[in-house]
Coordinates of C-alpha atoms in Angstrom, one line a residue:
M1 CA 112.9 118.4 101.2
I2 CA 109.9 118.2 103.4
A3 CA 108.5 114.9 104.6
A4 CA 105.1 113.8 103.3
T5 CA 102.5 114.8 105.9
I6 CA 98.8 114.9 106.0
L7 CA 97.2 118.3 106.6
A8 CA 93.8 117.0 107.4
L9 CA 93.4 113.4 108.6
V10 CA 89.9 112.0 108.4
A11 CA 89.4 108.3 109.3
A12 CA 87.7 106.2 106.8
A13 CA 84.1 105.7 107.8
G14 CA 82.9 102.2 108.8
T15 CA 84.4 98.8 109.0
A16 CA 84.6 95.7 106.9
V17 CA 81.3 93.8 106.7
G18 CA 81.6 90.1 105.9
A19 CA 84.2 88.2 104.0
P20 CA 84.5 86.5 100.6
T21 CA 82.6 83.2 100.7
V22 CA 82.0 82.3 97.1
G23 CA 84.2 81.8 94.0
V24 CA 87.3 83.7 93.2
P25 CA 86.6 87.4 92.9
T26 CA 88.2 89.3 90.0
A27 CA 88.5 93.0 89.2
E28 CA 86.3 92.5 86.1
A29 CA 83.6 90.8 88.2
G30 CA 83.9 93.6 90.8
R31 CA 83.4 96.3 88.2
A32 CA 80.4 94.5 86.7
L33 CA 78.8 94.2 90.2
I34 CA 79.4 97.9 90.9
S35 CA 77.8 98.7 87.6
T36 CA 74.7 96.7 88.6
L37 CA 74.5 98.2 92.1
G38 CA 75.0 101.7 90.9
E39 CA 77.3 104.6 91.9
S40 CA 75.0 105.8 94.7
A41 CA 75.2 102.5 96.6
T42 CA 79.0 101.9 96.0
A43 CA 82.2 103.8 96.4
G44 CA 84.9 102.1 94.2
L45 CA 87.0 99.0 94.3
Y46 CA 90.4 98.3 95.7
V47 CA 92.8 95.5 96.8
D48 CA 93.6 95.5 100.5
E49 CA 96.8 94.5 102.2
A50 CA 95.6 90.9 102.5
G51 CA 95.1 90.8 98.7
S52 CA 91.3 90.8 98.9
F53 CA 89.0 92.8 96.6
V54 CA 87.1 95.3 98.7
I55 CA 84.0 97.1 97.5
P56 CA 82.9 100.1 99.7
V57 CA 79.2 100.4 100.0
T58 CA 76.7 103.0 101.4
T59 CA 73.7 100.7 102.1
D60 CA 73.1 97.4 103.9
A61 CA 71.5 95.9 100.8
A62 CA 74.5 96.6 98.7
A63 CA 76.8 95.2 101.5
A64 CA 74.7 91.9 101.4
S65 CA 75.0 91.7 97.6
V66 CA 78.8 92.3 97.6
T67 CA 79.4 89.7 100.3
E68 CA 77.2 87.2 98.5
A69 CA 79.2 87.7 95.3
G70 CA 82.4 86.8 97.2
F71 CA 83.9 90.3 97.8
V72 CA 84.7 92.1 101.0
A73 CA 82.1 94.8 101.7
K74 CA 83.0 98.0 103.6
K75 CA 80.3 100.4 104.8
V76 CA 81.3 104.0 104.1
E77 CA 79.7 107.4 104.3
H78 CA 80.3 108.8 100.8
S79 CA 79.2 107.2 97.5
T80 CA 81.1 107.2 94.2
A81 CA 78.4 109.5 92.8
K82 CA 79.1 112.1 95.6
L83 CA 82.9 111.9 95.4
N84 CA 82.9 112.0 91.6
S85 CA 80.7 115.1 91.7
I86 CA 83.2 116.8 94.0
K87 CA 86.1 115.9 91.8
A88 CA 84.2 117.0 88.7
L89 CA 83.6 120.4 90.3
L90 CA 87.3 120.7 91.1
D91 CA 88.1 119.8 87.5
E92 CA 85.8 122.5 86.3
T93 CA 86.7 125.3 88.7
A94 CA 90.3 124.6 89.8
S95 CA 92.0 123.1 86.6
N96 CA 94.9 125.2 85.4
K97 CA 94.5 127.6 88.3
F98 CA 96.6 126.0 91.0
V99 CA 99.9 124.8 89.6
G100 CA 101.4 122.3 92.0
S101 CA 98.1 120.6 92.9
A102 CA 96.5 117.2 92.1
W103 CA 93.3 115.5 93.2
H104 CA 91.8 112.1 93.0
V105 CA 89.0 110.0 94.5
D106 CA 90.5 107.6 97.1
P107 CA 88.3 104.6 97.7
V108 CA 90.4 103.5 100.7
S109 CA 89.8 106.6 102.8
N110 CA 86.5 107.4 101.1
R111 CA 87.5 110.9 100.4
V112 CA 88.6 113.2 97.6
V113 CA 92.3 113.8 98.3
I114 CA 94.0 117.1 97.2
S115 CA 97.8 116.8 97.0
I116 CA 99.9 119.9 97.4
D117 CA 103.5 120.0 96.2
E118 CA 106.3 122.2 97.7
S119 CA 105.8 125.1 95.3
L120 CA 102.1 125.5 96.1
A121 CA 102.6 124.9 99.8
K122 CA 104.6 128.2 99.8
S123 CA 102.1 130.1 97.7
P124 CA 99.4 132.4 99.0
S125 CA 97.1 130.8 96.4
L126 CA 96.9 127.7 98.6
E127 CA 94.4 129.5 100.8
N128 CA 92.2 130.1 97.8
L129 CA 92.2 126.3 97.1
R130 CA 91.4 125.6 100.7
S131 CA 88.5 128.0 100.5
A132 CA 87.1 126.3 97.4
A133 CA 87.3 123.0 99.2
A134 CA 85.8 124.2 102.5
A135 CA 82.2 123.6 101.4
Y136 CA 82.9 119.9 101.3
D137 CA 84.5 119.5 104.7
G138 CA 84.5 115.8 105.6
A139 CA 84.6 114.6 102.1
I140 CA 87.9 116.2 101.2
K141 CA 91.4 115.9 102.8
F142 CA 94.7 117.6 101.9
E143 CA 98.2 116.1 101.9
F144 CA 101.7 117.4 101.2
V145 CA 104.0 115.6 98.7
N146 CA 107.7 115.8 98.2
G147 CA 109.1 118.0 95.4
T148 CA 107.1 119.7 92.7
F149 CA 104.7 118.2 90.1
E150 CA 106.4 118.1 86.6
S151 CA 106.2 116.1 83.4
Y152 CA 109.1 113.7 83.1
A153 CA 110.6 114.6 79.7
A154 CA 114.3 115.1 79.7
A155 CA 116.0 118.2 78.4
I156 CA 117.9 116.4 75.7
S157 CA 110.6 97.2 73.6
G158 CA 108.7 99.3 76.3
G159 CA 110.7 101.6 78.6
T160 CA 113.6 102.1 76.2
A161 CA 114.9 105.5 75.2
I162 CA 113.4 107.4 72.3
Y163 CA 114.8 110.7 71.0
S164 CA 113.5 113.7 69.1
S165 CA 114.7 117.2 68.5
S166 CA 113.1 118.2 71.8
G167 CA 114.9 115.6 73.9
R168 CA 114.7 112.1 75.3
C169 CA 111.6 110.3 76.5
S170 CA 110.7 106.6 76.9
L171 CA 108.6 104.2 74.7
G172 CA 105.5 102.9 76.4
F173 CA 104.1 100.0 74.6
N174 CA 104.2 98.6 71.0
V175 CA 100.7 98.0 69.6
R176 CA 99.2 96.9 66.4
A177 CA 96.0 97.9 64.6
G178 CA 95.4 95.5 61.7
S179 CA 98.7 95.4 59.8
T180 CA 99.9 98.8 61.0
Y181 CA 102.3 99.0 63.9
Y182 CA 102.5 101.8 66.4
F183 CA 104.1 102.7 69.8
L184 CA 102.5 104.7 72.6
T185 CA 104.2 107.4 74.6
A186 CA 103.5 110.6 76.5
G187 CA 101.8 113.6 74.7
H188 CA 104.2 116.1 76.2
C189 CA 107.1 114.4 74.5
G190 CA 106.2 116.1 71.2
S191 CA 103.5 117.4 68.9
V192 CA 101.8 115.9 65.8
G193 CA 104.5 115.3 63.2
T194 CA 107.4 115.0 65.8
V195 CA 109.8 112.3 64.6
F196 CA 111.4 109.9 67.1
Y197 CA 114.7 108.0 66.7
S198 CA 116.3 105.2 68.6
S199 CA 119.6 107.1 69.0
S200 CA 120.4 110.7 70.2
S201 CA 122.3 111.2 66.9
L202 CA 118.9 111.6 65.2
S203 CA 120.2 110.0 62.0
S204 CA 117.9 108.7 59.4
A205 CA 119.2 105.2 59.9
N206 CA 117.8 105.3 63.5
R207 CA 114.4 106.8 62.6
L208 CA 111.4 105.0 64.2
G209 CA 108.4 107.0 63.1
A210 CA 106.3 110.2 63.7
I211 CA 103.4 111.2 66.0
T212 CA 100.1 110.8 64.2
R213 CA 97.8 111.6 67.1
R214 CA 98.5 113.4 70.4
S215 CA 96.9 115.2 73.4
F216 CA 98.5 117.3 76.1
P217 CA 97.3 118.9 78.4
G218 CA 93.9 117.5 79.1
S219 CA 95.2 114.0 78.4
D220 CA 98.8 113.0 78.0
Y221 CA 99.4 110.6 75.1
A222 CA 101.1 110.4 71.7
I223 CA 100.5 107.7 69.1
V224 CA 103.6 107.1 66.9
Q225 CA 103.2 105.1 63.6
Y226 CA 106.3 103.1 62.8
D227 CA 108.0 103.7 59.5
S228 CA 107.6 100.6 57.4
A229 CA 111.4 100.2 57.1
T230 CA 111.9 100.0 60.8
T231 CA 108.9 98.0 61.9
G232 CA 110.5 94.6 61.8
L233 CA 113.5 95.8 63.8
T234 CA 111.9 97.7 66.6
S235 CA 108.3 96.5 67.3
V236 CA 108.8 93.9 70.0
G237 CA 105.7 93.2 72.2
T238 CA 107.6 93.3 75.5
V239 CA 108.7 95.6 78.2
G240 CA 112.4 94.7 78.6
S241 CA 112.2 90.9 79.1
Q242 CA 108.5 91.0 80.3
D243 CA 106.1 89.8 77.7
I244 CA 103.0 92.0 77.3
T245 CA 100.0 90.1 76.0
T246 CA 97.0 92.4 76.8
I247 CA 96.1 96.0 77.6
G248 CA 93.9 96.3 80.7
S249 CA 92.6 98.5 83.5
A250 CA 94.4 99.3 86.8
V251 CA 92.9 98.6 90.3
V252 CA 93.6 100.6 93.4
G253 CA 95.9 98.6 95.6
Q254 CA 97.3 96.6 92.6
S255 CA 101.1 95.9 92.6
V256 CA 102.7 97.5 89.5
S257 CA 106.0 98.0 87.8
R258 CA 107.3 100.9 85.7
R259 CA 110.1 101.0 83.2
G260 CA 111.8 104.1 81.9
S261 CA 115.0 105.1 80.1
T262 CA 116.3 107.1 83.1
T263 CA 115.6 104.9 86.2
G264 CA 114.9 101.5 84.7
I265 CA 112.4 99.2 86.4
R266 CA 110.8 100.5 89.7
T267 CA 107.9 99.0 91.6
G268 CA 105.0 100.2 93.8
S269 CA 101.2 100.2 93.9
V270 CA 98.2 102.0 92.5
T271 CA 96.7 104.5 94.9
A272 CA 94.0 106.1 92.7
L273 CA 92.2 106.1 89.4
G274 CA 90.8 109.1 87.5
A275 CA 93.2 111.5 89.1
S276 CA 93.9 115.1 88.0
V277 CA 97.2 116.9 88.2
T278 CA 98.1 120.5 87.3
Y279 CA 101.5 121.0 85.7
S280 CA 102.9 124.3 84.6
Q281 CA 101.6 123.5 81.1
G282 CA 98.0 122.8 82.3
T283 CA 95.8 120.2 83.9
V284 CA 95.8 116.5 82.9
S285 CA 92.9 114.4 84.1
G286 CA 91.8 110.7 84.1
L287 CA 95.2 109.5 85.3
I288 CA 96.4 106.5 87.3
R289 CA 98.2 107.6 90.5
T290 CA 100.9 105.4 92.0
T291 CA 103.7 105.2 94.6
V292 CA 106.3 104.4 92.0
C293 CA 109.1 106.9 91.6
A294 CA 110.2 108.4 88.2
E295 CA 112.6 111.1 86.9
P296 CA 113.1 113.2 83.8
G297 CA 113.5 111.0 80.7
D298 CA 111.1 108.4 82.1
S299 CA 108.1 110.2 80.4
G300 CA 106.0 107.9 78.2
G301 CA 107.5 104.8 79.8
S302 CA 105.6 101.6 80.6
L303 CA 103.4 101.0 83.6
Y304 CA 102.4 97.3 83.8
S305 CA 101.4 94.4 86.0
G306 CA 102.6 91.0 84.9
T307 CA 101.7 90.6 81.2
T308 CA 99.2 93.4 81.3
A309 CA 99.9 96.9 80.0
L310 CA 98.3 99.6 82.2
G311 CA 99.7 103.1 81.6
L312 CA 102.1 105.6 80.1
T313 CA 104.3 107.7 82.5
S314 CA 103.0 111.3 82.6
G315 CA 104.7 113.0 85.5
G316 CA 104.7 113.5 89.3
S317 CA 106.7 114.7 92.2
G318 CA 109.8 113.6 94.1
N319 CA 112.5 111.3 92.6
C320 CA 114.0 107.8 93.0
Q321 CA 116.3 108.9 95.8
V322 CA 113.6 110.2 98.2
G323 CA 110.6 108.5 96.6
G324 CA 107.7 110.1 94.9
T325 CA 104.2 110.1 93.5
T326 CA 103.6 109.5 89.8
Y327 CA 100.7 109.7 87.4
Y328 CA 100.0 107.7 84.2
Q329 CA 97.8 108.0 81.2
P330 CA 95.7 104.8 81.0
A331 CA 97.1 102.8 78.0
N332 CA 93.7 101.1 77.2
V333 CA 92.1 104.5 76.6
V334 CA 94.8 105.4 74.0
A335 CA 94.9 102.0 72.3
N336 CA 91.1 102.1 71.9
L337 CA 91.4 105.3 69.9
I338 CA 92.9 103.4 67.0
G339 CA 91.5 100.0 67.7
A340 CA 95.0 98.7 68.7
S341 CA 96.0 95.7 70.8
A342 CA 99.1 94.3 72.3
Y343 CA 101.0 91.5 70.5

């Protein structure tokens, strides 16, 4: 197993300007301020090691506004508009072509980071990817990751095991739309109509429900409607003993927990939003990237922070012995498709 190393190290441009002086900044307020200032004057939002909300900016005027609002402003070279345009080009030209690669906009380093797994690192096609990225030298950096990128379905409350004829995955979150109950899991765990059970025996007495809506690749989610006979027994609005009261958005730097049926509860932090990763089945985009480990069977499991649901385990590289990088389908995007909420 190779150690995680950086192929191209580029220092983040600029230094912090000012410090919070007013009120108590929140992620929601930060996103609202960024929306007002615009993507050409800002470059994301993240939580630094001191626990402060940082908004990278490209202009002095934006820095002044950020500081006045109580956030930490950091002057950088590349705007969100520029970095997102580079990532969008990669999504358009490199998706499904470079199995073993992933890319995301990193607000901390102010770069688009392209991650290379061990399979692609040994492939001649890596040079083709390098060539495609060469035109953006200075705005892109490469890194190696342990293992290979794969979805985490196994060959046979949130985070508990669910079974189908295809194997074992994990339940993400229980949600409700009106009087109808559902649970969310990963799209690669089955297709529309796939039936899930609470036991590997797949007996009718353990039937939970069937997938009514699903996407994979592209996205990675499945919406399972509970059978009316099992709703009262199975639909608990928790992840293990952790009560889940809302479905929200992740923030870079945020501390998070993941629960899955193979490795239980693991912790780490969010490193990127809107990430793309190319599995052997195709490219999935719009994902949350974290430092939390996961293994086969954890697919679909819960990513959360306190009482807030954040994501559904999609896949990643490495394992819980050596560590890894994992990706998650944002839960709020999926819940919004059916107008569902936590309970």
